[in-house]
XYZ file of C-alpha atoms in Angstrom:
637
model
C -41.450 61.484 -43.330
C -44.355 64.034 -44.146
C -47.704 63.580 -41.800
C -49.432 61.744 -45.204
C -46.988 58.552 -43.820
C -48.899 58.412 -40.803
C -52.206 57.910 -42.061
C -50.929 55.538 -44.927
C -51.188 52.663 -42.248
C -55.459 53.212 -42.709
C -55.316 53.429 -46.163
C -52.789 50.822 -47.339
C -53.976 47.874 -45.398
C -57.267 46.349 -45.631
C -57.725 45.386 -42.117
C -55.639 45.760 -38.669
C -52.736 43.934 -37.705
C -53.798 40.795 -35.988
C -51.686 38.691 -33.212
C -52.650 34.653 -32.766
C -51.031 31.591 -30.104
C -50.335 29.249 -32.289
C -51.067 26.334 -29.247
C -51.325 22.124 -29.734
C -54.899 22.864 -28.681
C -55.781 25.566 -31.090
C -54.639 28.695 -33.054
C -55.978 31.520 -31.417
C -56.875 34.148 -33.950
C -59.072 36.404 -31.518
C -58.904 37.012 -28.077
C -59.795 36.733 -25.447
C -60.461 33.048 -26.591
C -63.097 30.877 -24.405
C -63.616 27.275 -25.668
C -63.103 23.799 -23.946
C -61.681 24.895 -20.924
C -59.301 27.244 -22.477
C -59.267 30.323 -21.566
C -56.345 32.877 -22.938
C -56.207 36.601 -23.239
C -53.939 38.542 -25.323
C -52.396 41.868 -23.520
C -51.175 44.698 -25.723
C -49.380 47.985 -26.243
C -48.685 49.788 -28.939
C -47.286 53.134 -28.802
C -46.250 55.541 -31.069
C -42.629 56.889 -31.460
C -42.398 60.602 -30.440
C -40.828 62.301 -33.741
C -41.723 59.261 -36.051
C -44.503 59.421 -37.924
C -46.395 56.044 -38.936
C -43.958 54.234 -36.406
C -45.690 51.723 -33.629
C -44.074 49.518 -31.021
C -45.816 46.505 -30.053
C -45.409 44.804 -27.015
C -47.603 41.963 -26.452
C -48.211 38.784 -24.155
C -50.539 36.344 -23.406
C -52.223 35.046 -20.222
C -53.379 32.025 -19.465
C -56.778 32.101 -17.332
C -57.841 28.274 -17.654
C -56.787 24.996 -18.208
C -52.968 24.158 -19.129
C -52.463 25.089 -22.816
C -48.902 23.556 -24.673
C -47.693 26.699 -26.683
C -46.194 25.932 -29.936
C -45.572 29.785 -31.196
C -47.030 33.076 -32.147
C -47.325 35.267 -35.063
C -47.271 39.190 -34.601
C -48.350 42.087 -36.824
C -50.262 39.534 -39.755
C -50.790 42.578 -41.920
C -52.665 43.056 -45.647
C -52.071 45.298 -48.266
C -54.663 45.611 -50.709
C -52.690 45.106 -54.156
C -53.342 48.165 -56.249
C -51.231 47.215 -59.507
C -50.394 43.642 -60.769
C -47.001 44.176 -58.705
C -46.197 45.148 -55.404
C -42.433 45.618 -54.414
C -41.149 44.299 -50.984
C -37.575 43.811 -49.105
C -37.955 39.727 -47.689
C -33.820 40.139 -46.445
C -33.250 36.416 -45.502
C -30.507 33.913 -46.845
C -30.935 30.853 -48.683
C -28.052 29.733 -51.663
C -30.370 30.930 -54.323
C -28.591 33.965 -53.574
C -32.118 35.784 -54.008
C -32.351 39.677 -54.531
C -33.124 41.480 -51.263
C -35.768 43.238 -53.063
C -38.333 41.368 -55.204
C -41.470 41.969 -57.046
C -44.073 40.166 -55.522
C -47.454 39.490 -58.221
C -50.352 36.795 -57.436
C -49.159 33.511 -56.083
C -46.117 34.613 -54.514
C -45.202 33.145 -51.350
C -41.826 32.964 -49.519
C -41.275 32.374 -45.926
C -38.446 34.533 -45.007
C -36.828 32.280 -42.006
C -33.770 34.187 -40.738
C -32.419 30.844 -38.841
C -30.414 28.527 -41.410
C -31.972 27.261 -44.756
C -29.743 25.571 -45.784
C -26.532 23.947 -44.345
C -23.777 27.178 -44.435
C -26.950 30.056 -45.522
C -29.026 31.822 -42.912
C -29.952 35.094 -41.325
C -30.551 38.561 -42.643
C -32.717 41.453 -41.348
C -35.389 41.614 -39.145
C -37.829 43.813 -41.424
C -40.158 42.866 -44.172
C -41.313 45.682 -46.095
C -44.496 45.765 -49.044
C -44.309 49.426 -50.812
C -46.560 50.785 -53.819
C -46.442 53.904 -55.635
C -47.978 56.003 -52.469
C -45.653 54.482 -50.014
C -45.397 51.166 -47.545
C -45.689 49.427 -44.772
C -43.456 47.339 -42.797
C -42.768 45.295 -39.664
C -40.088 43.533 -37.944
C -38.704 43.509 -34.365
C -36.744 45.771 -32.241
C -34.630 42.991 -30.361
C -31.244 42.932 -29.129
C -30.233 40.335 -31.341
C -31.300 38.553 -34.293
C -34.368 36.322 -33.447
C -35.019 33.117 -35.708
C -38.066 34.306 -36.293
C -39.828 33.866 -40.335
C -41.131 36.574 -41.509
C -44.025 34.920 -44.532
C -44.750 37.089 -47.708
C -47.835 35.702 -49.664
C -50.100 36.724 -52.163
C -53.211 33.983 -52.690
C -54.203 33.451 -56.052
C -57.358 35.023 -57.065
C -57.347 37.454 -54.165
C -56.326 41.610 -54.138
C -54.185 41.360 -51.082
C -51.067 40.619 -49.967
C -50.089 39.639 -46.377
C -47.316 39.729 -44.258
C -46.502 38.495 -40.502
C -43.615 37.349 -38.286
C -43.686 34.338 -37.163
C -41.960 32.158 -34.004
C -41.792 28.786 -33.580
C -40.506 27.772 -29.969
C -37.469 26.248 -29.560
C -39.363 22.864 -28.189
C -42.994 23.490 -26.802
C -43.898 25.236 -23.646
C -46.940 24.400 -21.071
C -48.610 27.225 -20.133
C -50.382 26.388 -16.349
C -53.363 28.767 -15.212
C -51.870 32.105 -14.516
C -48.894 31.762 -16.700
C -47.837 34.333 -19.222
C -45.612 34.328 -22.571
C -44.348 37.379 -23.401
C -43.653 37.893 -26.879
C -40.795 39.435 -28.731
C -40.714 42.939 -29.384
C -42.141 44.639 -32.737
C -43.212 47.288 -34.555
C -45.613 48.642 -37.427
C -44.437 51.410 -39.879
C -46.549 53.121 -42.720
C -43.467 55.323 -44.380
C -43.179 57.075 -47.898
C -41.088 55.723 -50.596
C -38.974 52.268 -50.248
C -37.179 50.131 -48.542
C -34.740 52.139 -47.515
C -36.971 54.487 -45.524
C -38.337 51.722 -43.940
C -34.585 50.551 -43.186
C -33.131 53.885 -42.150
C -35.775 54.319 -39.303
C -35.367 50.796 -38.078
C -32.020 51.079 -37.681
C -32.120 54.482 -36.031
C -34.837 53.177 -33.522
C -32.237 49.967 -33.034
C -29.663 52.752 -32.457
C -30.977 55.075 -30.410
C -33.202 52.392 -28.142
C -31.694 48.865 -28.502
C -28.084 49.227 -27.819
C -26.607 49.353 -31.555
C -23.534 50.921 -32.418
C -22.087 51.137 -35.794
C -18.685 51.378 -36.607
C -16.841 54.560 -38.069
C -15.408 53.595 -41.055
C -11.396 54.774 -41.724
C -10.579 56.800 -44.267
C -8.615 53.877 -45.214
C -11.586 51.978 -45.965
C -13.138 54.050 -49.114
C -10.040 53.660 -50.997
C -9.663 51.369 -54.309
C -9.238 47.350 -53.855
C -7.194 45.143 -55.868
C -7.654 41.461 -55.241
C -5.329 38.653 -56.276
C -8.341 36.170 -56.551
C -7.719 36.917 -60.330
C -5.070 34.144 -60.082
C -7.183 32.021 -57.869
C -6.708 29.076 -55.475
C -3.378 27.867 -56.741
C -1.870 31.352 -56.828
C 1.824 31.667 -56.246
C 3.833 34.294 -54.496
C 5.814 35.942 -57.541
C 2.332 36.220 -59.360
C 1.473 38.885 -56.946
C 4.776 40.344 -56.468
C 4.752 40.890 -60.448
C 1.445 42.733 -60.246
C 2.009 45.283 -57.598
C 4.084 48.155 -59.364
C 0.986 47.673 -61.925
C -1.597 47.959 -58.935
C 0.126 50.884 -58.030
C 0.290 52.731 -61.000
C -3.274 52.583 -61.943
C -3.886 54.112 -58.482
C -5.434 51.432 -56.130
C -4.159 51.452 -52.809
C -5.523 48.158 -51.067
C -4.370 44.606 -52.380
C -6.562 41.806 -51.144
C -4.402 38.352 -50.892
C -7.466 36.088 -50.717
C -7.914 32.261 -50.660
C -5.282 29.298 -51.663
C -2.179 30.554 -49.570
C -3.607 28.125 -46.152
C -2.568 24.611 -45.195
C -6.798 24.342 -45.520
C -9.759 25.749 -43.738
C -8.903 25.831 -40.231
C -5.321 25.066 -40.254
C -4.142 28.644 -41.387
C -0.694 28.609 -41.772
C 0.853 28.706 -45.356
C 0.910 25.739 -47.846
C 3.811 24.415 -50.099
C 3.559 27.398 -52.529
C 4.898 29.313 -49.840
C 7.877 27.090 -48.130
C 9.297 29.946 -46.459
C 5.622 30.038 -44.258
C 6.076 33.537 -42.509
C 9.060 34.810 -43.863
C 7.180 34.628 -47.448
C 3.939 36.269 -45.962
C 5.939 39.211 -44.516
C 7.856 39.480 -48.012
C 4.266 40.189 -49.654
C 3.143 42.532 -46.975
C 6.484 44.221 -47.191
C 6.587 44.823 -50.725
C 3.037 46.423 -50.680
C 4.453 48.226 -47.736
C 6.913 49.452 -50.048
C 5.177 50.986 -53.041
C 2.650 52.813 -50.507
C -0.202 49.765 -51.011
C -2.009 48.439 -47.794
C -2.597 44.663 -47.745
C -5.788 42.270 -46.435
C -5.988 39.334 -45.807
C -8.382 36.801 -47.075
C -9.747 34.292 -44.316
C -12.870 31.940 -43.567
C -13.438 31.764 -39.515
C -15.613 29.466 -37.984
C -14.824 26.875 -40.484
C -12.205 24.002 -40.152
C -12.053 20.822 -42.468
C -12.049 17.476 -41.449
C -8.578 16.085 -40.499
C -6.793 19.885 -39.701
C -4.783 19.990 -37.048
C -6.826 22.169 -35.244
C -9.376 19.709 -34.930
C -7.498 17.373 -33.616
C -6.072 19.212 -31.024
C -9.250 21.228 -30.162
C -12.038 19.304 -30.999
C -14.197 20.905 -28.590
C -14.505 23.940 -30.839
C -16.778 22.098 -33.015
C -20.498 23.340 -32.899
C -22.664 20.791 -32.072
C -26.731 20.007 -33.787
C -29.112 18.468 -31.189
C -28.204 14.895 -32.240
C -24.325 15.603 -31.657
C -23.253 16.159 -35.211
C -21.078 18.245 -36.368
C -22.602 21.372 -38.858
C -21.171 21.023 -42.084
C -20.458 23.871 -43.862
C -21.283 22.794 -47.718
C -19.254 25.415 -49.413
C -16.126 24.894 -47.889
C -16.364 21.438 -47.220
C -15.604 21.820 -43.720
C -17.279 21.903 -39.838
C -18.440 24.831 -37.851
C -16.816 26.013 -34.920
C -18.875 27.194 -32.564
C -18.641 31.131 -32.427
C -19.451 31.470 -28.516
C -16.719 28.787 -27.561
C -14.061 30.223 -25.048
C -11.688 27.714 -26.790
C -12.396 29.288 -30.222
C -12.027 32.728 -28.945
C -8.307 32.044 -28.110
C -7.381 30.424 -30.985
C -8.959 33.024 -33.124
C -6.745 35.336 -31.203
C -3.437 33.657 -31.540
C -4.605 33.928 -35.594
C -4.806 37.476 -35.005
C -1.355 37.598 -33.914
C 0.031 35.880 -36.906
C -1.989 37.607 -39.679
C -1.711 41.192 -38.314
C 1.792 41.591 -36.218
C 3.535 38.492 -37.346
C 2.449 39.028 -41.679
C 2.205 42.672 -40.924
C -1.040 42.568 -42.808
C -3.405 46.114 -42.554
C -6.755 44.340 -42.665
C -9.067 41.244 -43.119
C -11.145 40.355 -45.502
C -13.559 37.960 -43.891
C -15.524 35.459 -46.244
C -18.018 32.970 -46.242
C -22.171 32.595 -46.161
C -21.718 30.603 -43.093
C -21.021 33.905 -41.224
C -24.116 34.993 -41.205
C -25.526 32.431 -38.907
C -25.507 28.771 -37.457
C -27.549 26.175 -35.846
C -28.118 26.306 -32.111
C -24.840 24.945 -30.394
C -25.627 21.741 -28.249
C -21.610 21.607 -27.316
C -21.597 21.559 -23.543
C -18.411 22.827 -24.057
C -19.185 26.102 -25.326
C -20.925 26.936 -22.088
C -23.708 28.459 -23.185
C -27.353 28.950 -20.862
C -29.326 27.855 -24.141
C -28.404 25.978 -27.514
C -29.748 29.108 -29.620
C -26.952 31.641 -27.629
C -24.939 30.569 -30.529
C -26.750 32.146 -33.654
C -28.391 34.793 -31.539
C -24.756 35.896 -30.142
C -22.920 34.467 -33.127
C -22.089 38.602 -34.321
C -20.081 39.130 -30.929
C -17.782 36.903 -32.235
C -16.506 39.647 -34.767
C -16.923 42.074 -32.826
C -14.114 40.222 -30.530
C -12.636 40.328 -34.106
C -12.454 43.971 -34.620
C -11.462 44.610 -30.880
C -8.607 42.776 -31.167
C -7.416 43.576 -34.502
C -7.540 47.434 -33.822
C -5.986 46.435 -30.224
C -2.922 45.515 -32.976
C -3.559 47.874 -35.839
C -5.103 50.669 -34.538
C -6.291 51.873 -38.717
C -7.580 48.070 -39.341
C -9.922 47.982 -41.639
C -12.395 44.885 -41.225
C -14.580 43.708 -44.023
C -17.032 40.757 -43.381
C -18.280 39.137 -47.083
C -21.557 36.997 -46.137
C -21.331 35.545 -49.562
C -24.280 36.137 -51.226
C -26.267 36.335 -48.080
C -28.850 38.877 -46.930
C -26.600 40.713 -43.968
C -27.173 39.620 -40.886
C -28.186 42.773 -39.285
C -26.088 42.088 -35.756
C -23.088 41.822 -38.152
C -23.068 45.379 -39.541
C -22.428 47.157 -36.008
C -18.878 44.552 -36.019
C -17.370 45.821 -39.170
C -15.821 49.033 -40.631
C -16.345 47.938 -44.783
C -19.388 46.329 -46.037
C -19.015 44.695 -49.286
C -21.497 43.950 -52.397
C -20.410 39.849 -51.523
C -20.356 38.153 -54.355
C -23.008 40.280 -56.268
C -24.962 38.047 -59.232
C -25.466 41.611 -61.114
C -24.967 45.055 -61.443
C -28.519 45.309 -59.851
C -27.314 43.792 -56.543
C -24.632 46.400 -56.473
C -27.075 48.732 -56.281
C -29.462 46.881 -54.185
C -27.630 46.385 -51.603
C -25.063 49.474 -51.935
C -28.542 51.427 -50.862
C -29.745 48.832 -48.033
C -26.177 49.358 -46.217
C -26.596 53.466 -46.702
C -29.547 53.152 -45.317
C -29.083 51.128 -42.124
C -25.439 52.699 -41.324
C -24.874 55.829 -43.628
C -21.370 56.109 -42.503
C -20.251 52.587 -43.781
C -17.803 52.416 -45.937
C -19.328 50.137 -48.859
C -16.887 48.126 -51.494
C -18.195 46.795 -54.816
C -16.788 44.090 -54.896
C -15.045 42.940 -57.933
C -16.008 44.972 -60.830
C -15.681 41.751 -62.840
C -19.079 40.436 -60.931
C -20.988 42.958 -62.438
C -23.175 43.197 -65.566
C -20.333 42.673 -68.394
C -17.648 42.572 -66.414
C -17.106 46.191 -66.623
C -19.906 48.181 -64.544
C -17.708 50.849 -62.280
C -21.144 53.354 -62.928
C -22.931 51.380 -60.546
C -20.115 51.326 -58.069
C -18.923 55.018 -58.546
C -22.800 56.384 -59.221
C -24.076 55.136 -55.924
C -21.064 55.659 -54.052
C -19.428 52.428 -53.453
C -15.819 51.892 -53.279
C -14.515 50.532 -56.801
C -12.291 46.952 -57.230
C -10.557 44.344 -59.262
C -9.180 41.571 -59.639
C -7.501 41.883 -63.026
C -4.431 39.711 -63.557
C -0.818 41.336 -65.327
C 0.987 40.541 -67.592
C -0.613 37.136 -67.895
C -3.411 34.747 -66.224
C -2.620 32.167 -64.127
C -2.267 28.901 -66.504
C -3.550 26.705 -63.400
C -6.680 28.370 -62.792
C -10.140 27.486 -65.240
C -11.920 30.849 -64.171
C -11.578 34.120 -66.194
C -9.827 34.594 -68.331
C -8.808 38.016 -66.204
C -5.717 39.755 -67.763
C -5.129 43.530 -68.319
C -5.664 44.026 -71.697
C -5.295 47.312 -73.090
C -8.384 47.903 -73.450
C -9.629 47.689 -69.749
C -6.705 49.100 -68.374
C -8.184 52.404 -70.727
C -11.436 51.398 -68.767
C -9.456 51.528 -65.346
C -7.656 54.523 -65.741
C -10.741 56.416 -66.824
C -12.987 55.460 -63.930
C -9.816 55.758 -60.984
C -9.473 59.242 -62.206
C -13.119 59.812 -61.825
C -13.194 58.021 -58.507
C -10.736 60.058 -57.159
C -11.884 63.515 -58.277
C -15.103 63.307 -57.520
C -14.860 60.606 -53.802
C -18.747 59.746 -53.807
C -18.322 57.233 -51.578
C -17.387 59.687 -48.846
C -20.940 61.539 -49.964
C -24.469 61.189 -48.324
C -27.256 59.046 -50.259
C -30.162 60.706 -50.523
C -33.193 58.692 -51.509
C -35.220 60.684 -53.785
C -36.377 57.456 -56.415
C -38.975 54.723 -55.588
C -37.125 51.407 -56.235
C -39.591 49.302 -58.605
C -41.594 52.352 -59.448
C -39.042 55.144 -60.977
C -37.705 54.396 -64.480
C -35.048 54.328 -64.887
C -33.484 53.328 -61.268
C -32.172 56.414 -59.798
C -29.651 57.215 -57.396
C -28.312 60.797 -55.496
C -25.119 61.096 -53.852
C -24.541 64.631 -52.240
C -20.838 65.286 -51.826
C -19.781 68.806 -51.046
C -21.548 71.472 -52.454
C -23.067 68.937 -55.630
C -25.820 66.731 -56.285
C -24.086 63.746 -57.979
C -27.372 62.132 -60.032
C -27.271 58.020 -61.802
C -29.988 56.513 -63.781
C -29.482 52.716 -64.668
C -31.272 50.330 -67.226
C -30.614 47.037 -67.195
C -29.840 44.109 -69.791
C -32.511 41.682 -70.112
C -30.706 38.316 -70.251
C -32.073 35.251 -71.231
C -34.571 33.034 -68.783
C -32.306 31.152 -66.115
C -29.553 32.888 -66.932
C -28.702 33.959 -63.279
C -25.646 36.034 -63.560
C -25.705 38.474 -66.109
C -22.292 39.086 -65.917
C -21.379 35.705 -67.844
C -23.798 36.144 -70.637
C -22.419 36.425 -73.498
C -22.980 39.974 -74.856
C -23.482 39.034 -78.395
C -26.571 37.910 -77.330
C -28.028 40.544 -75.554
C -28.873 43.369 -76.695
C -27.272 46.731 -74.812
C -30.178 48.140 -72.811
C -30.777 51.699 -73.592
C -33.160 54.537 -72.719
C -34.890 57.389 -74.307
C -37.006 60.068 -72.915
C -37.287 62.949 -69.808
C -35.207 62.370 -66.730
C -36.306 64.107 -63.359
C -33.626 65.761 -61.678
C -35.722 65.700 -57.990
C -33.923 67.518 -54.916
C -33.575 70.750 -56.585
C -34.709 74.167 -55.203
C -36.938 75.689 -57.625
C -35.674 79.238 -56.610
C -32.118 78.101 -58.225
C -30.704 77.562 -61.523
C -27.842 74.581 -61.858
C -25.008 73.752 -63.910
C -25.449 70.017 -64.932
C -22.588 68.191 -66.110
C -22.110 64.811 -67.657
C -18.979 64.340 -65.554
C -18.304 60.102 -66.322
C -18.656 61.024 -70.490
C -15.853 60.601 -72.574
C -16.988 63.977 -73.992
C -18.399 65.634 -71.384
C -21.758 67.755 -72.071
C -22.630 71.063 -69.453
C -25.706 72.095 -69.849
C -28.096 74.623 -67.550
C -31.072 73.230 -65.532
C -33.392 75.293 -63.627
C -34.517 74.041 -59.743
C -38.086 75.388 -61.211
C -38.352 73.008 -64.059
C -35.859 69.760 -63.143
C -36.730 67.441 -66.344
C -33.923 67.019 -68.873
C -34.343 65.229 -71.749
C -31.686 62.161 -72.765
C -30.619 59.020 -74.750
C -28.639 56.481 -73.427
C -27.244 52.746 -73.234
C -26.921 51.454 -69.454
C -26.345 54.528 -67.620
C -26.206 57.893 -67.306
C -24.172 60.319 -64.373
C -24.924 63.988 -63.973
C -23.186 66.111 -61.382
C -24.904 69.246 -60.750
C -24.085 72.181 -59.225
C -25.478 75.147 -57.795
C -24.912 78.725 -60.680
């Protein structure tokens, strides 16, 4: 970040950051505050990080110095930006089951709250950061806490106004008096002006979180960036022999990983296997075995945390289940099931036992953990669980995988550990307790990309799958996994569909088995997902949406356009394509990150006919035509 970043704090906002006590006697805006009795001052810091430009930590806390005052919350860093275009750009990375972009557009009369506790019943979380960017750069603010704070962070722009504002706001847990001489101390924050987008603003948050707040990521094994298969081609009533007659095909087009996902439990909770596989372990270690055999690694599809109604489990450990404030059970929509409570010591050992079966007893290589309702929960009222305060559970809720990973490479020292918060914003706590992120359950291409920069930016080392390349726009997108270095998967079905499953229809045809074999070989030659992302385009601002991977001694370069698909249509990827019309572009590409003392050799490395062409570091803009996307790999003459 240049010295212009620091200053872009002054010139991007229309007024200061401003603080308020939101108390039942009033909402203190300015301070100190005098009225009625009341007397409360406001005590702050804010320092500047050595070797961070435009980056501020703010400490603050209030005193009271008169009568009692009942505290209801605060708000923190309430911040304008004065709205030079009809569109500003923001991250607002919290969870609801709109499945929402991370990244939005955010025009007059936009307003979103941005809670990162639950919004719905099984969707919650994300990360604490909310960022506003224009074409001269951002600002953002969030807090530097240990864990993930249910704090809402509120994005609004007022109709007929030029601003838009941003704050983080806490509601208490249940209100708190505040007697003469008492102080609250607020959580921990911090104001950045940065260049460019989001992921600036991500990448020093997370290095601050890293270097200051106790955060480490994972190293991802090599194991990890290799090509996924996943049998959820064949769905929920899969059987046994229809993955045992896909593997030598798996194998041949050069994926290593098979996924064995959901429909082979007893149900949520109860884990062992169902009728369609009688012979219970002996089958599982047959599958695992026979991947074993043609050189394939195998995960393992599971859902923690949740357990239906009637399981076994349940009954013989109902004091797993999480418990709301009026002694319910939470109910976990999607799967139809309850919470257990991630901080119980009785979960923790029969999560462990699972462990054993999945990993020594199946002989399986790694997990592939699913479901929005890992991203959070509701404060745990179980007096079982043991916990000092209700809201341990969703603020310590991540520790729970990271038991997870501990164990599992206890077993299998080369685990790899995936956690899928289904269409969730990642929990931020949850990224330090995994070794492969995942695209979960992208809605488009877009996402892919979306989020495939959000993870490089927060933990550059993270592996980062795909997801299924059927999720993407068409059905057929492996550019935006390869182009922005994510780790390419299917979950095509061979020789035939499964007759008992509605979804798809999924089979091999020759056609996209032409498609595979093309994009494998380019996967493996050229291993961007290994590479370093370098963030040289504005997202929202650079047309079209570019991406650089540097891998070796190359700059690997992807532009994108996208289909525009009819209104409500919310997952591009099922429109039909005879009705939209293949997005294309025309017109001068900037190849930025060049020297301009260097000449290049640029080559159109994904093209069936590959073009080379020479580009000077002096002069970087090339001149193209295109439908959906266009890869350049360029090299130094």
């Amino acid at each position: 970040m240049s010295l212009s970043a620091a200053v872009l704090w002054l010139s991007a906002c229309s007024k200061p950051a401003t603080e308020r006590l939101i108390c039942a006697e009033a909402e203190m805006a300015s301070f100190p505050y005098k009225a009625n009795g009341i007397q409360v001052e406001k005590h702050q810091t804010v320092t500047p990080v050595e070797g961070v430009p435009g980056l501020e930590v703010v400490e603050t806390y209030f005193v009271n110095k008169g009568n009692p005052v009942t505290v209801k919350g605060y708000e923190l860093c309430r911040t304008e930006m004065k709205a030079k275009d009809s569109v500003v750009w923001s991250l607002q990375p919290s969870s609801t089951n709109a499945r929402l972009d991370w990244v939005l557009p955010v025009n007059e009369g936009f307003a979103k709250q941005n809670y990162l506790g639950m919004n719905n019943s099984d969707y919650g979380g994300g990360i604490p950061v909310v960022d506003l960017w224009q074409r001269d750069g951002g600002v953002a603010i969030g807090l530097f806490e240990p864990v993930l704070r249910m704090i809402s962070m509120p994005v609004e722009w007022k109709r007929y106004d030029d601003k838009v504002s941003m704050a983080l706001h806490y509601d208490l847990p249940e209100p708190v008096e505040l007697a003469k001489g008492d102080t609250l101390k607020c959580f921990k924050a911090f104001r950045l002006s940065h260049e460019g987008d989001y992921f600036n603003a991500l990448r020093i948050f997370s290095d601050y979180m890293q270097a200051n707040e106790g955060v480490q990521m994972k190293p991802s094994e090599p194991q990890a960036f290799e090509p996924v298969w996943c049998a959820w081609g064949y769905g929920r009533p899969f059987e046994m022999g229809m993955v045992l007659g896909t593997l030598d095909k798996v194998a041949e087009l050069g994926f290593t990983w098979v996924d064995i996902d959901d429909g082979y439990q007893i149900a949520e909770g109860d884990w062992n296997t169902n009728e369609l596989f009688p012979g219970g372990d002996k089958d599982m270690r047959h599958i695992t075995d026979e991947c074993h055999k043609r050189g394939l690694k195998a995960k393992l599809w599971w859902a923690p945390l949740a357990a239906d109604p009637g399981t076994q489990i349940l009954k013989e450990h109902p004091e797993m289940l999480l418990k709301t404030e009026e002694w319910a059970n939470e109910y976990i929509t999607w799967w139809d099931s309850w919470y257990l409570s991630p901080v119980n010591p009785a979960t923790d050992a029969y999560t462990k036992d699972l462990l054993d079966m999945f990993l020594r007893r199946w002989n399986f290589d790694g997990l592939k953990i699913d479901g929005q309702h890992l991203n959070c929960c509701m404060p745990d009222y179980n007096e079982a669980s043991g916990l000092e305060s209700p809201w341990d559970a969703p603020e310590q809720m991540p520790s729970y995988f990271g038991k997870i990973y501990d164990e599992a490479r206890a077993m299998k020292p080369d685990a790899v550990i995936q956690v899928c918060p289904c269409g969730c914003a990642v929990n931020y706590f949850l990224v330090p307790e995994i070794n492969q992120a995942v695209a979960s359950d992208p809605m488009s291409s877009r996402q892919v990309r979306m989020k495939r920069k959000a993870y490089a930016a927060m933990a550059p080392q993270l592996a980062y799958y795909g997801d299924h390349v059927e999720l993407t726009d068409g059905g057929d997108d492996f550019a935006s996994q390869i182009g922005t270095g994510s780790v390419i998967g299917t979950k095509f079905t061979w020789p035939k569909d499964n007759p008992n499953w509605s979804e798809g229809p999924f089979l091999l045809t020759p056609e996209k088995e032409a498609l595979i074999r093309k994009w494998m070989k380019i996967y493996k030659e050229n291993n961007l997902a290994r590479g370093e992302y370098l963030n040289l385009y504005t997202w929202g601002y650079d047309y079209p949406e570019g991406h650089v991977i540097r891998q070796n001694d190359a700059l690997y370069y992807a532009f994108y356009v996208d289909p525009v698909v009819p209104e409500g249509a919310m997952d591009p990827a099922h429109v039909d394509a005879a009705t939209v019309p293949v997005p294309s572009y025309q017109g001068t590409l900037e190849l930025r990150g060049l020297d301009p003392a260097k000449t290049y050799t640029a080559i159109e490395y994904t093209a069936d006919e590959p073009r080379e062409f020479t580009v000077k570091g002096s002069d970087p803009k090339i001149e193209v035509n295109f439908e959906r996307n266009y890869l350049l790999k360029v090299v130094e003459l």
